[in-house]
mmCIF file of C-alpha atoms in Angstrom:
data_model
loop_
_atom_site.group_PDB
_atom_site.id
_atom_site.type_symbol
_atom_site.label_atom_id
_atom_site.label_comp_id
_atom_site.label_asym_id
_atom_site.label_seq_id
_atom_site.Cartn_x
_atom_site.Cartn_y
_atom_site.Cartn_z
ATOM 1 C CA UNK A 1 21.795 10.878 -37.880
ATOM 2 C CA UNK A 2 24.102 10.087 -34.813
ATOM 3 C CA UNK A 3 21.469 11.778 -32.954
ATOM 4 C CA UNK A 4 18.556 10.284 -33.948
ATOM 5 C CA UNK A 5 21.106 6.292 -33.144
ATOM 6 C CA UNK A 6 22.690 7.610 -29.645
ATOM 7 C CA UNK A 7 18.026 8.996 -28.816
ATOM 8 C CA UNK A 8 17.125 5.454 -29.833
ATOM 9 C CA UNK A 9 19.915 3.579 -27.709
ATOM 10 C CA UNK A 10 19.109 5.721 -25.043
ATOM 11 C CA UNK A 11 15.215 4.785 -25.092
ATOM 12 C CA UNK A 12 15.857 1.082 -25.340
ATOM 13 C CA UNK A 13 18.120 0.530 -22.809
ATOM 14 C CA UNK A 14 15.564 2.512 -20.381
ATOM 15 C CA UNK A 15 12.989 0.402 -21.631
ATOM 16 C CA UNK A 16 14.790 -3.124 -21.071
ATOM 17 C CA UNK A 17 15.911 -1.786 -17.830
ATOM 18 C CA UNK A 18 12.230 -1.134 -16.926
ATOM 19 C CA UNK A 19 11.169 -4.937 -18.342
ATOM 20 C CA UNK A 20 13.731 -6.788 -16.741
ATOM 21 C CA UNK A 21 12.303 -5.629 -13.159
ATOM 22 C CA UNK A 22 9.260 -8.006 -14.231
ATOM 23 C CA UNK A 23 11.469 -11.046 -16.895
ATOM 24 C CA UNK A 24 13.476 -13.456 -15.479
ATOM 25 C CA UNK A 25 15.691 -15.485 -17.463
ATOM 26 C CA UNK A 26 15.838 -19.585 -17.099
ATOM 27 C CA UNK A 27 19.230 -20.719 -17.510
ATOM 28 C CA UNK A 28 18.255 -24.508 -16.955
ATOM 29 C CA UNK A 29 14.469 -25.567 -16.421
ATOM 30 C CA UNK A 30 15.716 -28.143 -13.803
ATOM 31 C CA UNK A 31 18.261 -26.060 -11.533
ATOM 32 C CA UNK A 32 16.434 -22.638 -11.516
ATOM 33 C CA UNK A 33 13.187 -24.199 -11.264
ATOM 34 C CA UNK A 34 12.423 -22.052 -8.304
ATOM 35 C CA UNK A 35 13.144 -17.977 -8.899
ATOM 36 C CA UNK A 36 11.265 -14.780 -7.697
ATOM 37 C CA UNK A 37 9.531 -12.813 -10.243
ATOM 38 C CA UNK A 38 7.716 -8.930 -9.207
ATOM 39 C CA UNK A 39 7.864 -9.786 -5.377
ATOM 40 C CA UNK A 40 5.949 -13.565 -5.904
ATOM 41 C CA UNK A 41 7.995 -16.833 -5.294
ATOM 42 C CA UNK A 42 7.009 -19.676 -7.773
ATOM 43 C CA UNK A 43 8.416 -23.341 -7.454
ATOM 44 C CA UNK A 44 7.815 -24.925 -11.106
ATOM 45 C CA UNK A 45 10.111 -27.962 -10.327
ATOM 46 C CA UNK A 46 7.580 -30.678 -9.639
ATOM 47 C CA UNK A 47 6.732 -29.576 -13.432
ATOM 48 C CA UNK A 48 10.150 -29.774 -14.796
ATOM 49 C CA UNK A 49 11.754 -32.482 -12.821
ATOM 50 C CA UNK A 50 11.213 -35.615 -15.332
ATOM 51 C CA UNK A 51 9.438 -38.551 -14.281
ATOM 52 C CA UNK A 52 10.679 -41.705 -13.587
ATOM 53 C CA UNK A 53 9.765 -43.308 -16.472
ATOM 54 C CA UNK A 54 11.068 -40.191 -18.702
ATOM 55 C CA UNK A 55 8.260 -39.902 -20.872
ATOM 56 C CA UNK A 56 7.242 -37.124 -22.899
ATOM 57 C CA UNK A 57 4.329 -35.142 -22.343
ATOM 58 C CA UNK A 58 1.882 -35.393 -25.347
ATOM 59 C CA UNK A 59 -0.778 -33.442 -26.542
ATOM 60 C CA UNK A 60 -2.943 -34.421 -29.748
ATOM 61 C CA UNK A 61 -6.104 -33.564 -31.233
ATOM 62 C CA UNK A 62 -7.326 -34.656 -34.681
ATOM 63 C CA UNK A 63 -9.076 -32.584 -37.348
ATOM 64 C CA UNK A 64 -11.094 -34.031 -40.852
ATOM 65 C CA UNK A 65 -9.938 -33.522 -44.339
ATOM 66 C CA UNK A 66 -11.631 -35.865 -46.667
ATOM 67 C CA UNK A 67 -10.692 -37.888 -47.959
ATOM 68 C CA UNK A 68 -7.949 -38.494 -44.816
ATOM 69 C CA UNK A 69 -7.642 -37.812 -41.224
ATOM 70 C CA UNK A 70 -4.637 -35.367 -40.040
ATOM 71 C CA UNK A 71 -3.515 -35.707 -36.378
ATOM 72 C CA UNK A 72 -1.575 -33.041 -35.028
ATOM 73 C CA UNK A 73 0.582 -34.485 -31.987
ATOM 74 C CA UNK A 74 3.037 -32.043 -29.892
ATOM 75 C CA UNK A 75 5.691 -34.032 -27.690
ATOM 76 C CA UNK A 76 6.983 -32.256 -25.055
ATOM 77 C CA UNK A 77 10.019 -32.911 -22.925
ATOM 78 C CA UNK A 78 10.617 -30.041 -20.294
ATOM 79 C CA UNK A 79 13.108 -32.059 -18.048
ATOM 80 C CA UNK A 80 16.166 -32.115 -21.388
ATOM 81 C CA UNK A 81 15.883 -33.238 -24.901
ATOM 82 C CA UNK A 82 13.603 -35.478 -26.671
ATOM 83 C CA UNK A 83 15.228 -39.008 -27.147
ATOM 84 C CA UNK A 84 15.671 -40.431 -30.592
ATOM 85 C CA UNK A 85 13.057 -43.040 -31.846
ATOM 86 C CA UNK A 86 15.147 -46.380 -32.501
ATOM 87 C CA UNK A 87 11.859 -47.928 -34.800
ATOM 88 C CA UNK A 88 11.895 -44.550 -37.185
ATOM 89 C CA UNK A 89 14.276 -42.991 -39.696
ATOM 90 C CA UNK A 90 16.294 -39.814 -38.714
ATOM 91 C CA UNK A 91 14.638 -37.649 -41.855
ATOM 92 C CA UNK A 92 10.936 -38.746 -40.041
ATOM 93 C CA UNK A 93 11.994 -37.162 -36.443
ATOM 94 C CA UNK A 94 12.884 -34.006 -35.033
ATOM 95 C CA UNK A 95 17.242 -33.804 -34.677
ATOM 96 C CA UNK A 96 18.878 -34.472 -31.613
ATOM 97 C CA UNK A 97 18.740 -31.152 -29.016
ATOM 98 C CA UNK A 98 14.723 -30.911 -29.743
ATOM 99 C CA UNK A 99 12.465 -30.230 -26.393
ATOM 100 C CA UNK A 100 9.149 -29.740 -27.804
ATOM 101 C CA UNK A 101 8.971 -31.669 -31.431
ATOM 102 C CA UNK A 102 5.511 -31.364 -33.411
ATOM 103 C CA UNK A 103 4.484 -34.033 -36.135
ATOM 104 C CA UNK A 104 1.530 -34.015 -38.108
ATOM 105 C CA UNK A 105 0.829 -36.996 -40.190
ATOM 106 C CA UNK A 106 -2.655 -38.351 -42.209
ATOM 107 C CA UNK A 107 -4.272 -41.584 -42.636
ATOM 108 C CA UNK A 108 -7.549 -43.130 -44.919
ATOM 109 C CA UNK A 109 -10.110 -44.123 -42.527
ATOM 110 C CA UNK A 110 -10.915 -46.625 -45.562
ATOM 111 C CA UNK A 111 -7.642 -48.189 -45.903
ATOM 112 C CA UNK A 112 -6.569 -49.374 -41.707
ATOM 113 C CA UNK A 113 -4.378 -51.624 -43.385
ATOM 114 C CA UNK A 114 -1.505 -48.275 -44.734
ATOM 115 C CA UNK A 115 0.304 -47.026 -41.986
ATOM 116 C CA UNK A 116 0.006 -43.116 -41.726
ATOM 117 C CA UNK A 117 1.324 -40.982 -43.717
ATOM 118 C CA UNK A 118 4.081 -38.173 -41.920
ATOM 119 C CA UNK A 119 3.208 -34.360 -43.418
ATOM 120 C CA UNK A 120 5.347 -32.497 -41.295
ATOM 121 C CA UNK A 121 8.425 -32.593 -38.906
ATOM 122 C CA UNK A 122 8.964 -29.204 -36.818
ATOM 123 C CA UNK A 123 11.320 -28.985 -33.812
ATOM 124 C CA UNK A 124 9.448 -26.005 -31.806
ATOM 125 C CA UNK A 125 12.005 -25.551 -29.448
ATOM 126 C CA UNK A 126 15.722 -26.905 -28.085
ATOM 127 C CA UNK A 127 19.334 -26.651 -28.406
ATOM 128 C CA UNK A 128 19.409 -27.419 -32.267
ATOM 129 C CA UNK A 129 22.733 -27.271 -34.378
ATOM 130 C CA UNK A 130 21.281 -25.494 -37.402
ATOM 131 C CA UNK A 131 24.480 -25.226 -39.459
ATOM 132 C CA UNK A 132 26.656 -28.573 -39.684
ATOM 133 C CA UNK A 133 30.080 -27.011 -41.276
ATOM 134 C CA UNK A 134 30.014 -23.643 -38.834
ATOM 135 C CA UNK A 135 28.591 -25.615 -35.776
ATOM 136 C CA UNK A 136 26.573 -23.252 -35.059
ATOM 137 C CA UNK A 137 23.973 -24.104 -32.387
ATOM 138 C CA UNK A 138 20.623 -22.555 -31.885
ATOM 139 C CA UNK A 139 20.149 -21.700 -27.937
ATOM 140 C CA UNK A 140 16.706 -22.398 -25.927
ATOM 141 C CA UNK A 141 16.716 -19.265 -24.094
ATOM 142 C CA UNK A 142 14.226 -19.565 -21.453
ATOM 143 C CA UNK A 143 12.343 -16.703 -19.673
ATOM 144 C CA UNK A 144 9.531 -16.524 -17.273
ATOM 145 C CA UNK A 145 7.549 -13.547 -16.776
ATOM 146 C CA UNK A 146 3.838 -12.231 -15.738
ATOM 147 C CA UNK A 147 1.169 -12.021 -17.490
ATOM 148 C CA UNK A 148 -2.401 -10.537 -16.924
ATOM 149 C CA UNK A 149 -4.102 -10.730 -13.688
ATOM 150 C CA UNK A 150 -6.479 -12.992 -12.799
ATOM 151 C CA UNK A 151 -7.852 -12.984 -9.609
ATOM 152 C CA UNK A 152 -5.326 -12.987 -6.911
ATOM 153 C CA UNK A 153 -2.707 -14.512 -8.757
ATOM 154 C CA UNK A 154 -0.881 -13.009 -12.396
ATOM 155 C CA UNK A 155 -0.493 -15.591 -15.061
ATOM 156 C CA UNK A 156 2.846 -16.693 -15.417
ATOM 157 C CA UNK A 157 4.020 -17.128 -19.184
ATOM 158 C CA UNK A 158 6.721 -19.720 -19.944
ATOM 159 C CA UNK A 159 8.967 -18.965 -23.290
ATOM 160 C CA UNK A 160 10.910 -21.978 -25.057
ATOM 161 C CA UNK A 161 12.775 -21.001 -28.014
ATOM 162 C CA UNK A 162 15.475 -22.309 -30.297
ATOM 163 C CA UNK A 163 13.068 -23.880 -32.944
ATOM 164 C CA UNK A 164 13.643 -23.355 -36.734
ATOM 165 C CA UNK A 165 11.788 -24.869 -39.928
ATOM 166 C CA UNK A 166 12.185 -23.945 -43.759
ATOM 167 C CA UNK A 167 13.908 -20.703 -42.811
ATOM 168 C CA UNK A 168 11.471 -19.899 -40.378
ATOM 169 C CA UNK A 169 12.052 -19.376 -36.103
ATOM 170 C CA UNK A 170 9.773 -21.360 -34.265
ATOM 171 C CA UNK A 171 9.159 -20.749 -30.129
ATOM 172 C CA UNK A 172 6.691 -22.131 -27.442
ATOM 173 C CA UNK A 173 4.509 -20.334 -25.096
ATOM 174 C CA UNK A 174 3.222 -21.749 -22.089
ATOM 175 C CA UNK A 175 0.318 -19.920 -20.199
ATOM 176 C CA UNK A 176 0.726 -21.076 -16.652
ATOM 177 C CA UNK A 177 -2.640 -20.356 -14.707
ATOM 178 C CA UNK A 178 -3.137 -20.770 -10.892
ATOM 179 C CA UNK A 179 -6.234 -23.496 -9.908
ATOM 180 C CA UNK A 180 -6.017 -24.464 -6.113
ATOM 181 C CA UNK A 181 -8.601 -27.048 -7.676
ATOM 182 C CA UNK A 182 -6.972 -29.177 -10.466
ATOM 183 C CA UNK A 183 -5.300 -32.456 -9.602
ATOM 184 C CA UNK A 184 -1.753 -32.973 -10.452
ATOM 185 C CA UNK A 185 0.132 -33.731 -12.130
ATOM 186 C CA UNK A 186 -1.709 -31.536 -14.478
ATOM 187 C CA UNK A 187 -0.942 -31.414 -18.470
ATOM 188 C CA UNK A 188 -1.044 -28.494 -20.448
ATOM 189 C CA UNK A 189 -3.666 -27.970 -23.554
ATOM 190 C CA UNK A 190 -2.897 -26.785 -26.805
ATOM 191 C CA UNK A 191 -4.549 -22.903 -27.544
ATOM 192 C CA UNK A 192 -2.996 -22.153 -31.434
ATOM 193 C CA UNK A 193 -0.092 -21.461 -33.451
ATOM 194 C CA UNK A 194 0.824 -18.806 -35.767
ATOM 195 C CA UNK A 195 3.560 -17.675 -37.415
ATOM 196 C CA UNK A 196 5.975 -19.815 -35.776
ATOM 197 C CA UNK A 197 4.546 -19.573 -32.163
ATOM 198 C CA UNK A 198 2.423 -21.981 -30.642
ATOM 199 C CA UNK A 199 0.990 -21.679 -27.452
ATOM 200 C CA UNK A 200 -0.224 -24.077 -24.749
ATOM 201 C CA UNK A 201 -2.816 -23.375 -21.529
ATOM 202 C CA UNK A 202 -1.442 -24.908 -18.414
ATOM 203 C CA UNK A 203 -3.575 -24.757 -15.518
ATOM 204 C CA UNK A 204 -1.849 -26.117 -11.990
ATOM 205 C CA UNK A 205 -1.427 -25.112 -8.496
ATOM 206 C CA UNK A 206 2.511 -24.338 -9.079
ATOM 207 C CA UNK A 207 1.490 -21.600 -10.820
ATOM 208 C CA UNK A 208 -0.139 -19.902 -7.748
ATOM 209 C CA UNK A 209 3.237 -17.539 -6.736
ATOM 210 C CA UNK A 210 3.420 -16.109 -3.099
ATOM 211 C CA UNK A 211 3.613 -12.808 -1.939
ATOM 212 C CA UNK A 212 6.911 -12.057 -0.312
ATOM 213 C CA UNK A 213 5.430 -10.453 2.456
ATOM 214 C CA UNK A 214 7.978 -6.726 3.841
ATOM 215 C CA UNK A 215 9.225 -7.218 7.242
ATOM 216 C CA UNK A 216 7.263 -5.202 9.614
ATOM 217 C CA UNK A 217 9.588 -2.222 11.227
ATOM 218 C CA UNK A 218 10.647 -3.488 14.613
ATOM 219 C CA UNK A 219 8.236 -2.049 17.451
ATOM 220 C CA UNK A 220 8.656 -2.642 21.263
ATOM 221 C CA UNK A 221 6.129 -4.384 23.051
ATOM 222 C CA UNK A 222 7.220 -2.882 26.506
ATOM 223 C CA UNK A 223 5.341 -0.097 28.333
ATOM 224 C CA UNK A 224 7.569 3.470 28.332
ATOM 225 C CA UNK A 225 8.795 4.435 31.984
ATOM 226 C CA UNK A 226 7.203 6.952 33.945
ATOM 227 C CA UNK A 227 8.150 10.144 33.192
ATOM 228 C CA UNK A 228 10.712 11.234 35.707
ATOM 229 C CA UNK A 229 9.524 14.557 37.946
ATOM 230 C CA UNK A 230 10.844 17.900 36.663
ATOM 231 C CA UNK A 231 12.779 20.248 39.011
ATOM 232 C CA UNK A 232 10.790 23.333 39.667
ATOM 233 C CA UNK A 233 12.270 26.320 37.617
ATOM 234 C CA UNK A 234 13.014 29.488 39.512
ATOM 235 C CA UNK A 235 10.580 32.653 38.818
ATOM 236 C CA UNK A 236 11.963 35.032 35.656
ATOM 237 C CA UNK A 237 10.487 37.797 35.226
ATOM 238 C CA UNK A 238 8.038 37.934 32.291
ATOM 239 C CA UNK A 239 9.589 39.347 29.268
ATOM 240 C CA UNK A 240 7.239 39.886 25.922
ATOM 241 C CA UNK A 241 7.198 37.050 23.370
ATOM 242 C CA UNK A 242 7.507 37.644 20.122
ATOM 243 C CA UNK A 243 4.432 36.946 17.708
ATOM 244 C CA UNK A 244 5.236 33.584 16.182
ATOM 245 C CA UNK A 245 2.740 31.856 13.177
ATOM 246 C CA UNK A 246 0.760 29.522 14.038
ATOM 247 C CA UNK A 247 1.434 25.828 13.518
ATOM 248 C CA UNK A 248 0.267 23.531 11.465
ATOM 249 C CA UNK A 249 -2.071 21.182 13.039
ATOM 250 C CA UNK A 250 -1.317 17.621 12.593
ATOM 251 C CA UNK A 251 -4.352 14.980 11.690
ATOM 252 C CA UNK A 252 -5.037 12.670 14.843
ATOM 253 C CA UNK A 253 -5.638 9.717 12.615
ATOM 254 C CA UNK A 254 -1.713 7.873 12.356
ATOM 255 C CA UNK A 255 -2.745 6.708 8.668
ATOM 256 C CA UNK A 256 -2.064 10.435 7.494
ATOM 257 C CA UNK A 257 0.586 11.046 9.837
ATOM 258 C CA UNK A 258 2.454 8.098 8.998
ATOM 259 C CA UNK A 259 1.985 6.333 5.498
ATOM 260 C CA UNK A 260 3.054 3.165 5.080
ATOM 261 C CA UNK A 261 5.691 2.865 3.339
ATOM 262 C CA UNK A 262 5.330 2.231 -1.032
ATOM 263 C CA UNK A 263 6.771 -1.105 -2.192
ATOM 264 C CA UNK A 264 10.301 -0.647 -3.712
ATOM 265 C CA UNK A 265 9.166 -2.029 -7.151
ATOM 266 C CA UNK A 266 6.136 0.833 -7.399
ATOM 267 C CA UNK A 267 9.113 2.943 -6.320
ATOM 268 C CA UNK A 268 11.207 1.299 -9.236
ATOM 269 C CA UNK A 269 8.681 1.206 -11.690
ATOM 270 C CA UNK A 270 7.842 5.070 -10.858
ATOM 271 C CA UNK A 271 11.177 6.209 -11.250
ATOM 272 C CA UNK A 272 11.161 4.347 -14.311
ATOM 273 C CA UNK A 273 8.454 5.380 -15.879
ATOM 274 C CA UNK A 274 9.113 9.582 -15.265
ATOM 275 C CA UNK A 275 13.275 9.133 -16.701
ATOM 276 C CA UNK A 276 11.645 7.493 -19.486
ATOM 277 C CA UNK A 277 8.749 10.454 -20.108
ATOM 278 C CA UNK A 278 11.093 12.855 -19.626
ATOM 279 C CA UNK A 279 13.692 11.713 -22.190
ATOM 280 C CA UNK A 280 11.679 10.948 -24.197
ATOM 281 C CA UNK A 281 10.307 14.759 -23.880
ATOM 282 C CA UNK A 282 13.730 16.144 -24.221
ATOM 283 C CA UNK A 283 14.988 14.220 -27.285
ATOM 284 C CA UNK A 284 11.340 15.026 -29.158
ATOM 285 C CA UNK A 285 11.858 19.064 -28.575
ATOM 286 C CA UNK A 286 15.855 18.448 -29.749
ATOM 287 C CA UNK A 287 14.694 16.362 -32.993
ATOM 288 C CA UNK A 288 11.464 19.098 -33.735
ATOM 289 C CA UNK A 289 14.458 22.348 -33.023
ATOM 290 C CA UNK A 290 17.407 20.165 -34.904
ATOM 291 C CA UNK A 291 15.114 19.228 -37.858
ATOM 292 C CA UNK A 292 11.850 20.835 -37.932
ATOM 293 C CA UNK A 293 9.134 19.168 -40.247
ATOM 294 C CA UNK A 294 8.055 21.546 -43.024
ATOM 295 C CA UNK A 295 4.644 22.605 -41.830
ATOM 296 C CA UNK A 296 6.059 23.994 -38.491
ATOM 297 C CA UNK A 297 8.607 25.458 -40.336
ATOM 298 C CA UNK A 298 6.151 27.416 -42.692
ATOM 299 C CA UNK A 299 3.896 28.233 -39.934
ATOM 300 C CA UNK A 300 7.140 29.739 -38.100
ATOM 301 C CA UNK A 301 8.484 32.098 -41.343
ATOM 302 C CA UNK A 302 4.651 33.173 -42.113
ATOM 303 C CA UNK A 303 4.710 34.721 -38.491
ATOM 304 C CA UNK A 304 8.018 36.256 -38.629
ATOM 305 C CA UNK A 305 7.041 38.190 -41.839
ATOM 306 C CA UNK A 306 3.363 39.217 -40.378
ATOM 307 C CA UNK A 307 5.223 40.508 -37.432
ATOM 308 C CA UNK A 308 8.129 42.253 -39.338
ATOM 309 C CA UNK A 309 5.688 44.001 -41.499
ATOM 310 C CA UNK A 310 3.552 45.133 -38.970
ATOM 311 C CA UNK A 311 6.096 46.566 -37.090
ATOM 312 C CA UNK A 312 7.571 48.788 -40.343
ATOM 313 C CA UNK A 313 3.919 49.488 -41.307
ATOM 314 C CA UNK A 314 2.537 52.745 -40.961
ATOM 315 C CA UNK A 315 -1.415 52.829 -40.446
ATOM 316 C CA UNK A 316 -4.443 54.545 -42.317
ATOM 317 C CA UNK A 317 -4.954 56.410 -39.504
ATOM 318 C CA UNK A 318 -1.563 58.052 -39.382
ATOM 319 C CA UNK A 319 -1.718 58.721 -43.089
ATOM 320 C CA UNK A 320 -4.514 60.798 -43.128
ATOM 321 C CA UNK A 321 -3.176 62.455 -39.855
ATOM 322 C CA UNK A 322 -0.503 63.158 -41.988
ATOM 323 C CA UNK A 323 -2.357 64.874 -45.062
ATOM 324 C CA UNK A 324 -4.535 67.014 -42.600
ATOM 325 C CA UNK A 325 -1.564 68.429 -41.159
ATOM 326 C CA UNK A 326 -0.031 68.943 -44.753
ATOM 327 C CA UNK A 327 -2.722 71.012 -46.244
ATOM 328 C CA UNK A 328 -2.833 73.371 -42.813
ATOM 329 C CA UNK A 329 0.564 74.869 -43.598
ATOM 330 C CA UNK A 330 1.665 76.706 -45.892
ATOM 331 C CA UNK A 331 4.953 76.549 -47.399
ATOM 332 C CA UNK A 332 7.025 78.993 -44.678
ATOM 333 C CA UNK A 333 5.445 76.700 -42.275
ATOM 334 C CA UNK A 334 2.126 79.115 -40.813
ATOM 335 C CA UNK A 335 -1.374 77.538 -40.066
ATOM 336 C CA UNK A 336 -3.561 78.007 -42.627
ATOM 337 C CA UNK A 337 -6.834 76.986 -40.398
ATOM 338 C CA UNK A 338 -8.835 80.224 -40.259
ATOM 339 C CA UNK A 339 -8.145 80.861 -44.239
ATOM 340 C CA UNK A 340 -10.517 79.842 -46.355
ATOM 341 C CA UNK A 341 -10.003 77.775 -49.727
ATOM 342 C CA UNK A 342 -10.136 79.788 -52.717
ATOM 343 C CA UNK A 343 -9.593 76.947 -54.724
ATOM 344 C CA UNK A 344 -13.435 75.691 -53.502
ATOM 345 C CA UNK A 345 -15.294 78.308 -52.555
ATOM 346 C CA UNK A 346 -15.107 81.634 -54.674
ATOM 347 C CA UNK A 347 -15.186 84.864 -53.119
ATOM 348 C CA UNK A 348 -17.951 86.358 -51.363
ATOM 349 C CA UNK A 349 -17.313 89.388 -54.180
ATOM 350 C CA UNK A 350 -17.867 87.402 -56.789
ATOM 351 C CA UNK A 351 -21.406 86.109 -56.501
ATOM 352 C CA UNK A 352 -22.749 89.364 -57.107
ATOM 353 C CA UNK A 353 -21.365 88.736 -60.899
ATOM 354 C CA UNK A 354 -21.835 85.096 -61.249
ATOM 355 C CA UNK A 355 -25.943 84.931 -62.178
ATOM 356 C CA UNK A 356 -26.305 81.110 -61.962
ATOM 357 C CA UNK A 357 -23.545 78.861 -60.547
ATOM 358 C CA UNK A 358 -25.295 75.434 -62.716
ATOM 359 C CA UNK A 359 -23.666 74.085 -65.691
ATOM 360 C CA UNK A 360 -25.792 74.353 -68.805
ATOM 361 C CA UNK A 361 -24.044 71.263 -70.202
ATOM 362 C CA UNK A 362 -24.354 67.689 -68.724
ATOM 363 C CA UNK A 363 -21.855 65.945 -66.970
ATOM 364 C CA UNK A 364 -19.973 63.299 -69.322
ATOM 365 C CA UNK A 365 -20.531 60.675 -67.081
ATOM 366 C CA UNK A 366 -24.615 61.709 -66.708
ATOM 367 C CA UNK A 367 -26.786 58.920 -69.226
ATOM 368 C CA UNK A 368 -28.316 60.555 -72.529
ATOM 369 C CA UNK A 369 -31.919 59.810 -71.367
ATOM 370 C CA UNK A 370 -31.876 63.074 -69.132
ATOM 371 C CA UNK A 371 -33.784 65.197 -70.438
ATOM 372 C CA UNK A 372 -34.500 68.966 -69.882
ATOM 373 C CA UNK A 373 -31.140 69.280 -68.024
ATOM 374 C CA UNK A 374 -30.435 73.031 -66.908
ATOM 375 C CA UNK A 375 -33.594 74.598 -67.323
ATOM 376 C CA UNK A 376 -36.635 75.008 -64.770
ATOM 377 C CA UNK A 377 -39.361 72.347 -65.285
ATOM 378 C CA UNK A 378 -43.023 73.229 -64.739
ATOM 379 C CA UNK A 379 -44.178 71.069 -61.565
#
């Protein structure tokens, strides 16, 4: 059991070493607005520096359920917290510390004259104190990290947490998507929610990261001097050189001579990936040695016995070897071989006296239906 807990620490810190080359963690939207994630710079602070006027973002769609209307309607403060409506009563808002609050409320298209009717009141995200006597405070833990690849540029996927409704978590996920095109300020779009997530499509031109480009290794532009003239080396006589093998030809073409150079997070990730196979090799052979599942361990004691018995087994072959040898000796140990077996054939003597060597009587284990059995038959 201890081994099984220290195999499964081991694995998960190599695997959130390997994530955290491509996570980075948001410890205020506002002040680390700009950060470096898998070699690409983004700058996401014209989208998280509020506005002026320090209005929420909303987004809202509408959906029919006769007899009423619902309107789902998602405000969105990335710059700090939502602030409290003065005009509405604290049970019919999201608490204070909320980011991203999402209300959903009805109405009777034939009655304009009720005002609508709230269903629900979820904080999605923000600093929320979720337990008044303990003071406990839920966190919004921000993290940025890359998506799939589209085109040139990754996608770049925004976390907000820190939400919580009717014993549930609730987080926001914000699919950042690079368009040189779009006009900002952009606004995101709403793509669905489930099971306490809900996720948002944000296309803009901050999301286009660049590509921290390696500094080229420092070359000199200068021509090399002239070789400077050799002194002439005296005569020696010619003495024998010894046979050396012959070298290795280099290509011509520089590519193959000189690769350039891997980027350090391949390098990273590589490393990565082969402590992570390889652990995860060893501590598989250690569990499948330490405790065996049963059919390996059957197949392993069925082979043991087949080979134990076949080595302590003595053939057919050897047996009958044996018997021959047996009935060639006689009891002080002479060959027998050029005697002949009394005890099946009679003595050449005694055919003189023996008229007919047939049985007159049938064999027991002959049927009854023979008939005229020992006597000559007319043909």
């Amino acid at each position: 059991m201890i081994s099984m807990t220290f195999a499964v620490l081991l694995l998960f810190a190599f695997w959130t070493v390997a994530a955290s080359a491509k996570t980075h963690s948001l410890r205020s939207l506002t002040k680390d607005c700009r950060f470096t994630l898998d070699a690409h710079e983004y700058d996401l602070c014209p989208i998280f520096t509020p506005q002026h006027d320090d209005k929420p973002i909303v987004v809202a769609f509408g959906q029919k359920t006769p007899p009423t209307i619902t309107r789902t309607e998602y405000r969105i403060a990335l710059g700090g917290a939502l602030k409290t409506n003065e005009s509405l009563p604290e049970h019919e808002q999201c608490p204070d510390g909320t980011w991203i609050c999402l209300m959903t409320y009805n109405r009777r298209p034939e009655h304009r004259s009720e005002p609508p009717r709230i269903l629900q009141v979820i904080p999605v995200a923000g600093s929320l104190k979720l337990d008044k006597d303990l003071g406990y405070w839920s966190g919004l833990n921000a993290t940025a990290e890359l998506g799939k690849t589209e085109d040139r540029h990754p996608a770049l996927n925004l976390r907000l947490h820190g939400g919580y409704y009717v014993d549930k978590p609730h987080k926001a996920l914000f699919n950042f998507i690079c368009d040189h095109k779009v006009e900002e300020p952009s606004s995101p779009k709403y793509s669905w929610s489930w099971n306490g997530t809900h996720t948002f499509t944000w296309a803009t031109q901050h999301a286009c990261g660049k590509a921290l480009a390696e500094d080229p290794p420092a070359t000199s532009t200068a021509p090399p001097p002239p070789p400077e003239p050799a002194p002439e080396p005296e005569p020696e006589p010619a003495k024998p050189e010894p046979e050396s093998p012959p070298q290795e030809t280099q290509p011509e073409d520089d590519q193959f001579a000189n690769p350039p150079p891997s980027s350090p997070n391949s390098r990273r990730f590589s490393s990565f990936t082969i402590l992570f196979l390889s652990s995860a090799a060893v501590l598989s052979l250690f569990y499948l040695v330490y405790r065996p599942p049963i059919l390996l361990r059957r197949a392993v004691l069925k082979l043991m016995k087949r080979y134990r018995i076949h080595n302590f087994r003595v053939g057919e072959h050897t047996l009958v070897e044996w018997a021959q040898a047996d009935m060639y000796l006689d009891p002080d140990g002479e060959d027998l071989r050029g005697e002949e077996d009394f005890m099946v054939n009679a003595r050449e003597d005694d055919y003189d006296a023996l008229d007919e060597q047939i049985p007159l009587t049938p064999s027991p284990r002959k049927g009854r239906f023979i008939s005229n059995y020992g006597s000559a038959t007319a043909r």
